[in-house]
Amino acid sequence: MTSDPLPAPDRPLVLVVDDDPSVLAMLGRVARREGFDVLTCTGGRQALERMAEARVDLVLVDLMMPDVGGLEVIKAIRATDQSCRVVIMSGQATIDSAVEAVKLGARDYLTKPFDLHRLRDLLADIKRDVSQLRERLVIEGDLAQRTEFCGMIGRGPGMQELFDMIRRLAPHVRTALITGETGTGKELVARALHHEGPRRARKFITINCSAVVETLFESELFGHLRGAFTGATENKVGMFELAHGGTLFLDEVGELPPPVQAKLLRTLEVGEVQRVGSLEQRRVDVRVIAATNRDLVREVREGRFRSDLFYRLNIVEIPLPPLRERREDIPYLTAAFVREFAEQFGKALIGVSPAGERVLFSARWDGNVRELKNVLERACILAPGELVTERELADSLSQTVAETAPPPPVPEASDLPTAPDAEAPGRASLLAVEREHIARTLKQTGGNKAAAARILGLSRRAFYRRLERHGLGTRPSALVSNPTSAQSRA
Ligand SMILES: Nc1ncnc2c1ncn2[C@@H]1O[C@H](COP(=O)(O)OP(=O)(O)OP(=O)(O)O)[C@@H](O)[C@H]1O
Ligand SMILES: [Mg+2]
């Protein structure tokens, strides 16, 4: 639990690509003097190979090269990586192509012969960018760590309220019901209630009700006497007695068969258990925390869950919001998980690239925090450099989307223009996710595109490109108000 930033190589890395060795030597010298580490390549193909191995912060690339030219290099980089900065270099005569390069996503262009002042200024600017990004990532990681509560990360108002609620309840609560979708952190909350309460030094015992064979429930919970039923060769102490003085966590309580529900209710009400095969009542003092990802109200309505037990458990209900309703926590969860995995895998990862953050921010997260954690674990394993980029995240996300097939339907999917790569399931789902999120954000801003772009962390140009790609920009839809005024300023 240290808040020291991870050791980060503090010099940004520039890859210089030019077929003229004297240019490489000169640029290398200047860049080193400006505080960069330098890699050089004499051709575009070799440059792309290098980029697959090393995470570079900046590419300085010549426009005209014999094998693969600068524009091709930019296109190839942009196809997989939005965060690497690219600067194109060209002679005066090819200035139109330099403009084209900027359209393709180059940050700037330099004309030959080089203006040394401009070159130095540009390098200094980029170096400042890189270190600001690193600082921000370290700060987010520190904040996440500092505001952690019993292993739970959450900076948004929803999670802060939850932490307060746990602090208030933990000293007194006898029974509680934690509800929420899978992966929202129900088990962490149960442990927090135990840990923050007066029984923290006593046992915390978990029984996962979905993993118990139906006929053994009663004996698991309440114990049995030798000979009580076939196979009962020894006396057995049940979970309630084992947890005496401490906490019993009934995970997936919705799976309890009705006869056991009745016995559980009795135990909760009178504080006694009866081992199977015994007439003796034994007193138990146990705090019972139940959790479910089912809709218990519906289970009650449909007769699968006893209403009296439901009301008894539900006296204190702790509902956990799904991750998509508290997206403000995603950057902090991300920062904390990347730190955790960096340490676990012994990698010098400091965080997620800005484009990667946008991918994470707009995903559906049907599997909630668990899914986010799994996606980041895989991406951290894949990431070659100090940043986890959108490339690794998209790969990793498409895998979870594939794992949780069939994917839930996307609203308005019918008017999705067929994406060019719709046959690739992972990519197609990501596109659909992106489209849905953009549409929702536009709705949220009342059709104000500049505001939507800001919320999504995109430049207006990048935002317009996406609108076009998803067919959201030009339709006379309620989402779109004033399409020209924002564009003219982009
Ligand atoms: N707020 C959080 N901060 C950090 N990690 C979290 C948070 N919420 C959940 N996690 C992590 O996500 C994973 C899933 O959490 P947990 O097992 O508590 O979910 P659950 O609600 O019990 O899910 P299920 O209904 O599928 O059992 C765990 O690895 C947990 O550590
Ligand atoms: Mg659980």
Coordinates of C-alpha atoms and ligand atoms in Angstrom, one line a residue:
M1 CA 0.0 0.0 0.0
T2 CA 2.4 2.6 -1.1
S3 CA 1.4 5.7 -3.0
D4 CA 4.8 6.1 -4.7
P5 CA 4.4 6.4 -8.4
L6 CA 5.7 3.3 -10.2
P7 CA 9.1 3.6 -11.6
A8 CA 8.6 5.2 -15.1
P9 CA 11.3 5.7 -17.6
D10 CA 11.1 9.5 -17.6
R11 CA 12.4 10.2 -21.1
P12 CA 9.8 10.0 -23.8
L13 CA 10.7 7.9 -26.8
V14 CA 10.8 9.3 -30.4
L15 CA 11.1 7.2 -33.5
V16 CA 12.7 9.1 -36.4
V17 CA 12.1 7.7 -39.9
D18 CA 14.0 9.0 -42.9
D19 CA 15.9 7.4 -45.8
D20 CA 18.6 10.0 -45.5
P21 CA 21.1 9.0 -42.8
S22 CA 22.4 12.6 -42.3
V23 CA 18.8 13.7 -41.5
L24 CA 18.5 10.8 -39.0
A25 CA 21.7 11.8 -37.3
M26 CA 20.8 15.5 -37.0
L27 CA 17.3 14.9 -35.7
G28 CA 18.5 12.3 -33.3
R29 CA 21.0 14.8 -31.9
V30 CA 18.5 17.5 -31.5
A31 CA 15.8 15.2 -29.9
R32 CA 18.3 13.8 -27.4
R33 CA 19.3 17.2 -26.4
E34 CA 15.6 18.0 -25.9
G35 CA 15.2 15.1 -23.5
F36 CA 14.0 12.3 -25.7
D37 CA 15.3 8.8 -26.1
V38 CA 15.7 8.1 -29.8
L39 CA 15.1 5.2 -32.2
T40 CA 15.9 5.6 -35.9
C41 CA 14.7 3.7 -39.0
T42 CA 15.6 4.3 -42.7
G43 CA 12.2 3.1 -44.1
G44 CA 8.5 3.0 -43.4
R45 CA 8.2 -0.8 -43.3
Q46 CA 11.0 -1.1 -40.7
A47 CA 9.4 1.7 -38.7
L48 CA 6.1 -0.1 -38.5
E49 CA 7.9 -3.2 -37.3
R50 CA 9.7 -1.2 -34.6
M51 CA 6.4 0.3 -33.5
A52 CA 4.9 -3.1 -32.9
E53 CA 7.7 -3.8 -30.4
A54 CA 8.3 -0.6 -28.6
R55 CA 5.8 1.9 -27.4
V56 CA 6.9 5.2 -28.8
D57 CA 5.5 8.6 -27.8
L58 CA 6.3 10.4 -31.0
V59 CA 7.1 9.4 -34.6
L60 CA 8.9 11.9 -36.9
V61 CA 8.4 10.5 -40.3
D62 CA 9.6 11.6 -43.8
L63 CA 6.9 12.0 -46.4
M64 CA 8.8 10.6 -49.4
M65 CA 10.6 7.3 -48.8
P66 CA 11.4 4.5 -51.3
D67 CA 9.5 1.7 -49.6
V68 CA 6.5 2.8 -47.5
G69 CA 5.9 6.5 -47.5
G70 CA 5.0 8.8 -44.7
L71 CA 1.3 8.9 -45.4
E72 CA 1.1 5.1 -45.5
V73 CA 2.9 5.0 -42.2
I74 CA 0.4 7.5 -40.6
K75 CA -2.5 5.5 -41.9
A76 CA -1.1 2.3 -40.5
I77 CA -0.4 3.9 -37.1
R78 CA -3.9 5.4 -36.9
A79 CA -5.6 2.1 -37.8
T80 CA -4.5 0.7 -34.4
D81 CA -3.3 3.5 -32.3
Q82 CA -4.9 6.9 -31.7
S83 CA -2.5 8.1 -29.0
C84 CA 0.9 8.0 -30.7
R85 CA 1.8 11.5 -31.9
V86 CA 3.1 11.7 -35.5
V87 CA 4.9 14.6 -37.2
I88 CA 5.4 14.5 -40.9
M89 CA 8.5 16.0 -42.6
S90 CA 8.5 17.1 -46.2
G91 CA 10.2 19.4 -48.7
Q92 CA 8.4 22.7 -49.6
A93 CA 7.2 21.3 -52.9
T94 CA 5.1 18.6 -51.2
I95 CA 3.3 20.9 -48.8
D96 CA -0.1 19.7 -50.0
S97 CA 0.7 16.2 -48.9
A98 CA 1.8 17.5 -45.5
V99 CA -1.7 19.0 -45.2
E100 CA -3.1 15.7 -46.2
A101 CA -1.0 14.1 -43.4
V102 CA -2.5 16.4 -40.8
K103 CA -6.0 15.4 -42.0
L104 CA -5.0 11.8 -41.5
G105 CA -4.2 12.5 -37.9
A106 CA -0.6 13.8 -37.9
R107 CA -0.1 16.4 -35.2
D108 CA 2.0 18.7 -37.2
Y109 CA 4.4 18.9 -40.1
L110 CA 8.0 20.2 -40.5
T111 CA 9.4 21.5 -43.8
K112 CA 12.9 20.8 -45.0
P113 CA 15.3 22.3 -44.6
F114 CA 14.5 22.4 -41.0
D115 CA 13.9 25.5 -39.0
L116 CA 15.8 24.5 -35.9
H117 CA 13.8 26.8 -33.6
R118 CA 10.5 25.4 -34.7
L119 CA 11.8 21.8 -34.4
R120 CA 12.9 22.5 -30.8
D121 CA 9.7 24.2 -29.9
L122 CA 7.7 21.3 -31.3
L123 CA 9.7 18.7 -29.5
A124 CA 9.4 20.7 -26.2
D125 CA 5.6 20.9 -26.7
I126 CA 5.3 17.2 -27.2
K127 CA 7.6 16.4 -24.3
R128 CA 5.4 18.6 -22.1
D129 CA 2.3 16.7 -23.3
V130 CA 3.8 13.4 -22.5
S131 CA 4.8 14.4 -19.0
Q132 CA 1.4 16.0 -18.3
L133 CA -0.3 12.8 -19.3
R134 CA 2.0 10.8 -17.0
E135 CA 1.4 13.1 -14.1
R136 CA -2.3 12.9 -14.6
L137 CA -2.2 9.1 -14.6
V138 CA -0.2 9.0 -11.4
I139 CA -2.5 11.5 -9.7
E140 CA -5.6 9.4 -10.6
G141 CA -3.9 6.3 -9.3
D142 CA -3.0 8.0 -6.0
L143 CA -6.5 9.4 -5.7
A144 CA -8.0 6.0 -6.3
Q145 CA -5.8 4.5 -3.7
R146 CA -6.4 7.2 -1.1
T147 CA -10.1 7.0 -1.4
E148 CA -10.3 3.2 -1.3
F149 CA -12.6 1.8 1.3
C150 CA -12.2 -1.8 2.3
G151 CA -10.8 -2.8 -1.1
M152 CA -13.5 -0.8 -2.9
I153 CA -12.7 2.0 -5.3
G154 CA -15.3 4.6 -6.0
R155 CA -15.0 8.4 -6.2
G156 CA -18.4 9.2 -7.6
P157 CA -21.3 10.3 -5.3
G158 CA -23.0 6.9 -5.6
M159 CA -20.0 5.0 -4.2
Q160 CA -19.3 7.7 -1.6
E161 CA -22.9 7.3 -0.3
L162 CA -22.5 3.6 -0.3
F163 CA -19.3 3.8 1.8
D164 CA -21.2 6.1 4.3
M165 CA -24.0 3.7 4.4
I166 CA -21.7 0.8 5.2
R167 CA -20.0 2.9 7.9
R168 CA -23.3 3.8 9.5
L169 CA -24.8 0.3 9.3
A170 CA -21.7 -1.8 10.2
P171 CA -21.8 -1.3 14.0
H172 CA -25.5 -2.4 14.4
V173 CA -26.9 -4.3 11.5
R174 CA -28.2 -7.8 12.1
T175 CA -29.3 -8.8 8.7
A176 CA -28.9 -7.1 5.3
L177 CA -29.6 -7.8 1.7
I178 CA -27.2 -6.7 -0.9
T179 CA -28.6 -6.5 -4.4
G180 CA -27.0 -5.7 -7.7
E181 CA -26.0 -7.2 -11.1
T182 CA -23.2 -9.6 -11.4
G183 CA -19.8 -8.2 -10.8
T184 CA -20.9 -5.0 -9.0
G185 CA -19.0 -5.8 -5.8
K186 CA -21.6 -7.5 -3.6
E187 CA -19.1 -9.7 -1.9
L188 CA -16.8 -6.8 -1.2
V189 CA -19.7 -4.9 0.5
A190 CA -20.5 -8.0 2.6
R191 CA -16.9 -8.2 3.7
A192 CA -16.8 -4.4 4.4
L193 CA -19.9 -4.7 6.6
H194 CA -18.1 -7.4 8.6
H195 CA -14.8 -5.7 8.7
E196 CA -16.2 -2.3 9.8
G197 CA -18.4 -3.8 12.5
P198 CA -17.7 -5.1 16.1
R199 CA -17.3 -8.7 14.8
R200 CA -14.3 -8.0 12.7
A201 CA -12.1 -10.3 14.7
R202 CA -14.6 -13.1 14.5
K203 CA -15.3 -15.4 11.5
F204 CA -16.7 -14.4 8.2
I205 CA -18.1 -17.5 6.6
T206 CA -19.4 -17.6 3.0
I207 CA -21.9 -20.1 1.6
N208 CA -22.6 -19.8 -2.1
C209 CA -26.1 -21.0 -2.4
S210 CA -25.8 -21.7 -6.1
A211 CA -23.1 -24.2 -5.5
V212 CA -24.9 -26.4 -2.9
V213 CA -26.6 -29.6 -4.0
E214 CA -30.3 -29.1 -3.2
T215 CA -30.6 -32.1 -0.8
L216 CA -27.6 -30.9 1.2
F217 CA -28.7 -27.4 1.9
E218 CA -30.2 -28.0 5.3
S219 CA -27.3 -30.0 6.6
E220 CA -24.8 -27.4 5.2
L221 CA -26.5 -24.5 7.0
F222 CA -27.7 -26.2 10.2
G223 CA -25.6 -29.3 10.5
H224 CA -26.7 -32.9 11.1
L225 CA -26.4 -35.9 13.4
R226 CA -24.7 -39.1 12.5
G227 CA -27.2 -41.4 10.9
A228 CA -29.8 -38.6 10.2
F229 CA -29.9 -39.6 6.5
T230 CA -28.1 -42.0 4.2
G231 CA -24.5 -40.9 3.9
A232 CA -24.5 -39.0 7.2
T233 CA -21.7 -41.0 8.7
E234 CA -20.4 -38.3 11.1
N235 CA -22.0 -35.5 13.1
K236 CA -21.7 -32.3 11.2
V237 CA -21.6 -28.7 12.4
G238 CA -23.5 -26.4 10.1
M239 CA -22.4 -23.0 8.8
F240 CA -24.6 -21.2 11.3
E241 CA -22.8 -22.7 14.2
L242 CA -19.4 -22.3 12.6
A243 CA -20.2 -18.6 12.2
H244 CA -21.3 -18.2 15.8
G245 CA -20.2 -14.7 17.0
G246 CA -19.3 -13.7 13.5
T247 CA -20.9 -13.2 10.1
L248 CA -22.5 -15.6 7.7
F249 CA -22.6 -14.5 4.1
L250 CA -25.4 -16.1 2.1
D251 CA -24.3 -15.5 -1.5
E252 CA -26.9 -16.0 -4.3
V253 CA -29.6 -16.3 -1.7
G254 CA -32.3 -16.4 -4.4
E255 CA -31.2 -20.0 -5.1
L256 CA -32.3 -21.3 -1.7
P257 CA -35.0 -24.0 -2.1
P258 CA -38.3 -23.0 -0.4
P259 CA -38.2 -25.5 2.5
V260 CA -34.7 -24.2 3.5
Q261 CA -36.0 -20.7 3.1
A262 CA -38.6 -21.5 5.9
K263 CA -35.9 -22.8 8.2
L264 CA -33.7 -19.9 7.5
L265 CA -36.5 -17.5 8.4
R266 CA -37.0 -19.2 11.7
T267 CA -33.4 -19.1 12.6
L268 CA -33.3 -15.4 11.8
E269 CA -36.3 -14.8 14.0
V270 CA -35.5 -16.9 17.0
G271 CA -31.7 -17.2 16.8
E272 CA -31.7 -20.9 17.1
V273 CA -30.7 -23.8 14.8
Q274 CA -31.7 -27.4 14.8
R275 CA -29.3 -30.0 13.3
V276 CA -30.9 -32.4 10.9
G277 CA -31.9 -35.5 12.9
S278 CA -31.8 -33.7 16.2
L279 CA -34.6 -32.3 18.4
E280 CA -32.2 -30.0 20.3
Q281 CA -32.3 -26.2 19.6
R282 CA -29.0 -24.5 19.7
R283 CA -28.6 -20.8 20.2
V284 CA -26.6 -19.0 17.6
D285 CA -25.5 -15.4 17.4
V286 CA -24.8 -14.7 13.8
R287 CA -25.0 -11.6 11.6
V288 CA -26.5 -12.7 8.3
I289 CA -25.7 -10.9 5.1
A290 CA -27.4 -12.1 2.0
A291 CA -26.7 -11.2 -1.6
T292 CA -28.5 -11.8 -4.9
N293 CA -28.2 -10.7 -8.5
R294 CA -31.8 -11.9 -9.1
D295 CA -34.8 -9.6 -8.9
L296 CA -36.1 -11.0 -5.6
V297 CA -39.4 -8.9 -5.9
R298 CA -40.1 -10.9 -9.0
E299 CA -39.1 -14.1 -7.5
V300 CA -41.5 -13.4 -4.7
R301 CA -44.3 -12.5 -7.1
E302 CA -43.7 -15.7 -9.1
G303 CA -43.7 -17.8 -6.0
R304 CA -40.1 -18.9 -6.0
F305 CA -39.0 -16.9 -2.9
R306 CA -40.9 -16.6 0.3
S307 CA -42.2 -13.2 0.9
D308 CA -41.8 -13.3 4.7
L309 CA -38.1 -14.2 4.3
F310 CA -37.8 -11.5 1.7
Y311 CA -39.2 -8.8 4.0
R312 CA -37.1 -10.0 6.8
L313 CA -33.8 -9.8 4.8
N314 CA -34.9 -6.6 3.1
I315 CA -35.2 -4.6 6.3
V316 CA -31.8 -3.3 5.3
E317 CA -31.3 -3.3 1.5
I318 CA -28.0 -2.2 0.0
P319 CA -28.5 -1.8 -3.7
L320 CA -25.3 -1.6 -5.9
P321 CA -25.6 0.4 -9.1
P322 CA -24.3 -1.1 -12.3
L323 CA -21.1 0.3 -13.6
R324 CA -22.7 1.9 -16.6
E325 CA -24.7 4.1 -14.2
R326 CA -21.5 5.3 -12.5
R327 CA -19.1 5.8 -15.3
E328 CA -17.3 8.5 -13.4
D329 CA -15.6 5.8 -11.4
I330 CA -14.2 4.1 -14.5
P331 CA -10.9 6.1 -14.6
Y332 CA -10.2 5.5 -10.9
L333 CA -11.0 1.8 -11.1
T334 CA -8.8 1.6 -14.2
A335 CA -6.0 3.4 -12.5
A336 CA -6.2 1.1 -9.5
F337 CA -6.4 -2.1 -11.5
V338 CA -3.5 -1.1 -13.8
R339 CA -1.4 -0.5 -10.8
E340 CA -2.4 -3.8 -9.3
F341 CA -1.6 -5.7 -12.5
A342 CA 1.6 -3.8 -13.2
E343 CA 2.9 -4.9 -9.8
Q344 CA 1.6 -8.4 -10.3
F345 CA 3.2 -8.9 -13.7
G346 CA 6.3 -6.8 -12.9
K347 CA 5.6 -4.4 -15.7
A348 CA 6.3 -0.6 -15.8
L349 CA 2.7 0.3 -16.8
I350 CA 1.5 3.7 -15.6
G351 CA -2.0 3.8 -17.0
V352 CA -4.2 3.9 -20.0
S353 CA -3.8 6.1 -23.1
P354 CA -6.4 8.8 -23.6
A355 CA -7.9 7.0 -26.6
G356 CA -7.9 3.8 -24.5
E357 CA -9.8 5.7 -21.7
R358 CA -12.5 6.6 -24.2
V359 CA -12.8 2.9 -25.2
L360 CA -13.3 2.0 -21.6
F361 CA -15.6 4.9 -20.9
S362 CA -18.0 4.0 -23.6
A363 CA -18.2 0.2 -23.3
R364 CA -21.4 -1.5 -22.0
W365 CA -20.0 -3.3 -19.0
D366 CA -22.7 -5.9 -18.7
G367 CA -20.3 -7.7 -16.4
N368 CA -19.7 -4.6 -14.4
V369 CA -16.5 -4.1 -12.3
R370 CA -15.5 -7.8 -12.7
E371 CA -15.5 -7.4 -16.5
L372 CA -13.6 -4.2 -16.4
K373 CA -11.0 -5.9 -14.2
N374 CA -10.7 -8.9 -16.5
V375 CA -10.4 -6.7 -19.6
L376 CA -7.7 -4.7 -17.9
E377 CA -5.8 -7.8 -16.8
R378 CA -5.7 -9.1 -20.3
A379 CA -4.8 -5.7 -21.8
C380 CA -2.0 -5.3 -19.2
I381 CA -0.5 -8.6 -20.2
L382 CA -0.6 -7.5 -23.9
A383 CA 0.7 -4.0 -23.5
P384 CA 4.3 -3.7 -24.6
G385 CA 5.1 -0.2 -23.2
E386 CA 4.2 1.9 -20.3
L387 CA 0.7 2.8 -21.5
V388 CA -2.2 0.4 -22.1
T389 CA -3.6 1.6 -25.4
E390 CA -6.9 1.3 -27.2
R391 CA -5.3 -1.5 -29.3
E392 CA -4.9 -3.9 -26.4
L393 CA -8.2 -2.8 -24.8
A394 CA -10.2 -3.3 -28.0
D395 CA -8.6 -6.8 -28.3
S396 CA -9.4 -7.6 -24.8
L397 CA -12.9 -6.2 -24.8
S398 CA -13.9 -8.1 -28.0
Q399 CA -12.8 -11.2 -26.2
T400 CA -15.2 -10.6 -23.2
V401 CA -18.0 -9.7 -25.6
A402 CA -17.4 -12.9 -27.3
E403 CA -17.3 -14.8 -24.0
T404 CA -20.7 -13.4 -22.9
A405 CA -22.5 -14.4 -26.0
P406 CA -25.2 -13.8 -27.0
P407 CA -24.7 -10.1 -26.6
P408 CA -27.7 -8.1 -25.4
P409 CA -29.5 -6.3 -28.2
V410 CA -28.4 -2.7 -28.8
P411 CA -31.2 -0.2 -28.9
E412 CA -32.0 1.1 -32.4
A413 CA -29.6 -1.5 -33.8
S414 CA -31.9 -1.8 -36.9
D415 CA -30.9 1.6 -38.2
L416 CA -27.2 1.0 -37.7
P417 CA -25.5 1.3 -41.0
T418 CA -23.7 -1.9 -41.7
A419 CA -20.1 -1.4 -40.6
P420 CA -17.6 -2.4 -43.2
D421 CA -16.1 -5.0 -40.9
A422 CA -19.4 -6.2 -39.5
E423 CA -18.5 -9.8 -40.0
A424 CA -15.9 -9.6 -37.2
P425 CA -18.0 -10.1 -34.1
G426 CA -15.9 -8.2 -31.6
R427 CA -15.3 -5.2 -33.8
A428 CA -18.9 -5.0 -34.8
S429 CA -20.0 -5.0 -31.1
L430 CA -17.5 -2.3 -30.2
L431 CA -18.8 -0.2 -33.1
A432 CA -22.3 -0.7 -31.9
V433 CA -21.3 0.2 -28.4
E434 CA -19.6 3.3 -29.6
R435 CA -22.6 4.3 -31.7
E436 CA -25.0 3.8 -28.8
H437 CA -22.9 5.8 -26.5
I438 CA -22.5 8.7 -28.9
A439 CA -26.2 8.8 -29.5
R440 CA -26.9 8.8 -25.8
T441 CA -24.4 11.5 -25.2
L442 CA -25.9 13.6 -27.9
K443 CA -29.3 13.2 -26.4
Q444 CA -27.9 14.2 -23.0
T445 CA -26.5 17.4 -24.5
G446 CA -29.7 18.1 -26.4
G447 CA -28.0 17.7 -29.7
N448 CA -25.1 20.1 -28.9
K449 CA -22.2 18.4 -30.7
A450 CA -19.5 20.6 -29.3
A451 CA -20.6 19.7 -25.8
A452 CA -21.0 16.0 -26.7
A453 CA -17.4 16.0 -28.1
R454 CA -16.2 17.5 -24.9
I455 CA -17.9 15.0 -22.8
L456 CA -16.5 12.2 -24.9
G457 CA -13.0 13.7 -24.8
L458 CA -12.8 14.0 -28.6
S459 CA -11.7 16.8 -30.7
R460 CA -14.5 18.1 -32.8
R461 CA -12.9 16.8 -35.9
A462 CA -12.6 13.3 -34.5
F463 CA -16.2 13.6 -33.2
Y464 CA -17.5 14.5 -36.7
R465 CA -15.6 11.7 -38.2
R466 CA -17.4 9.3 -35.8
L467 CA -20.8 10.8 -36.5
E468 CA -20.2 10.3 -40.1
R469 CA -19.1 6.7 -39.6
H470 CA -22.2 5.9 -37.6
G471 CA -24.6 7.7 -39.8
L472 CA -25.5 10.0 -37.0
G473 CA -24.4 13.3 -38.4
T474 CA -26.6 14.0 -41.4
R475 CA -29.9 12.4 -40.5
P476 CA -32.7 14.9 -39.8
S477 CA -33.0 13.3 -36.3
A478 CA -34.0 14.9 -33.1
L479 CA -30.4 14.4 -31.9
V480 CA -29.0 16.7 -34.4
S481 CA -29.5 20.4 -34.0
N482 CA -27.2 22.9 -35.7
P483 CA -24.9 20.8 -37.8
T484 CA -23.0 23.6 -39.5
S485 CA -22.0 26.1 -36.8
A486 CA -20.0 23.6 -34.8
Q487 CA -18.3 22.2 -37.9
S488 CA -17.2 25.5 -39.2
R489 CA -15.2 26.1 -36.0
A490 CA -13.7 22.6 -35.8
Ligands
LIG1 N1 -15.7 -0.9 -6.2 C1 -14.8 -1.8 -6.5 N2 -13.5 -1.5 -6.4 C2 -12.6 -2.4 -6.7 N3 -12.8 -3.7 -7.1 C3 -14.1 -4.0 -7.2 C4 -15.2 -3.1 -6.9 N4 -16.3 -3.7 -7.1 C5 -16.0 -5.0 -7.6 N5 -14.7 -5.2 -7.6 C6 -14.0 -6.4 -8.0 O1 -14.8 -7.0 -9.1 C7 -14.9 -8.4 -8.9 C8 -16.3 -8.8 -8.7 O2 -16.8 -8.3 -7.4 P1 -17.7 -9.2 -6.5 O3 -17.3 -10.6 -6.5 O4 -17.8 -8.6 -5.2 O5 -19.1 -9.1 -7.3 P2 -20.5 -9.7 -7.1 O6 -21.4 -8.5 -7.1 O7 -20.4 -10.5 -5.9 O8 -20.8 -10.5 -8.4 P3 -21.6 -11.9 -8.6 O9 -23.1 -11.5 -8.5 O10 -21.3 -12.4 -10.0 O11 -21.2 -12.8 -7.5 C9 -14.0 -8.7 -7.8 O12 -12.7 -9.0 -8.3 C10 -13.9 -7.4 -6.9 O13 -12.7 -7.3 -6.2
MG2 MG -20.6 -12.6 -5.7

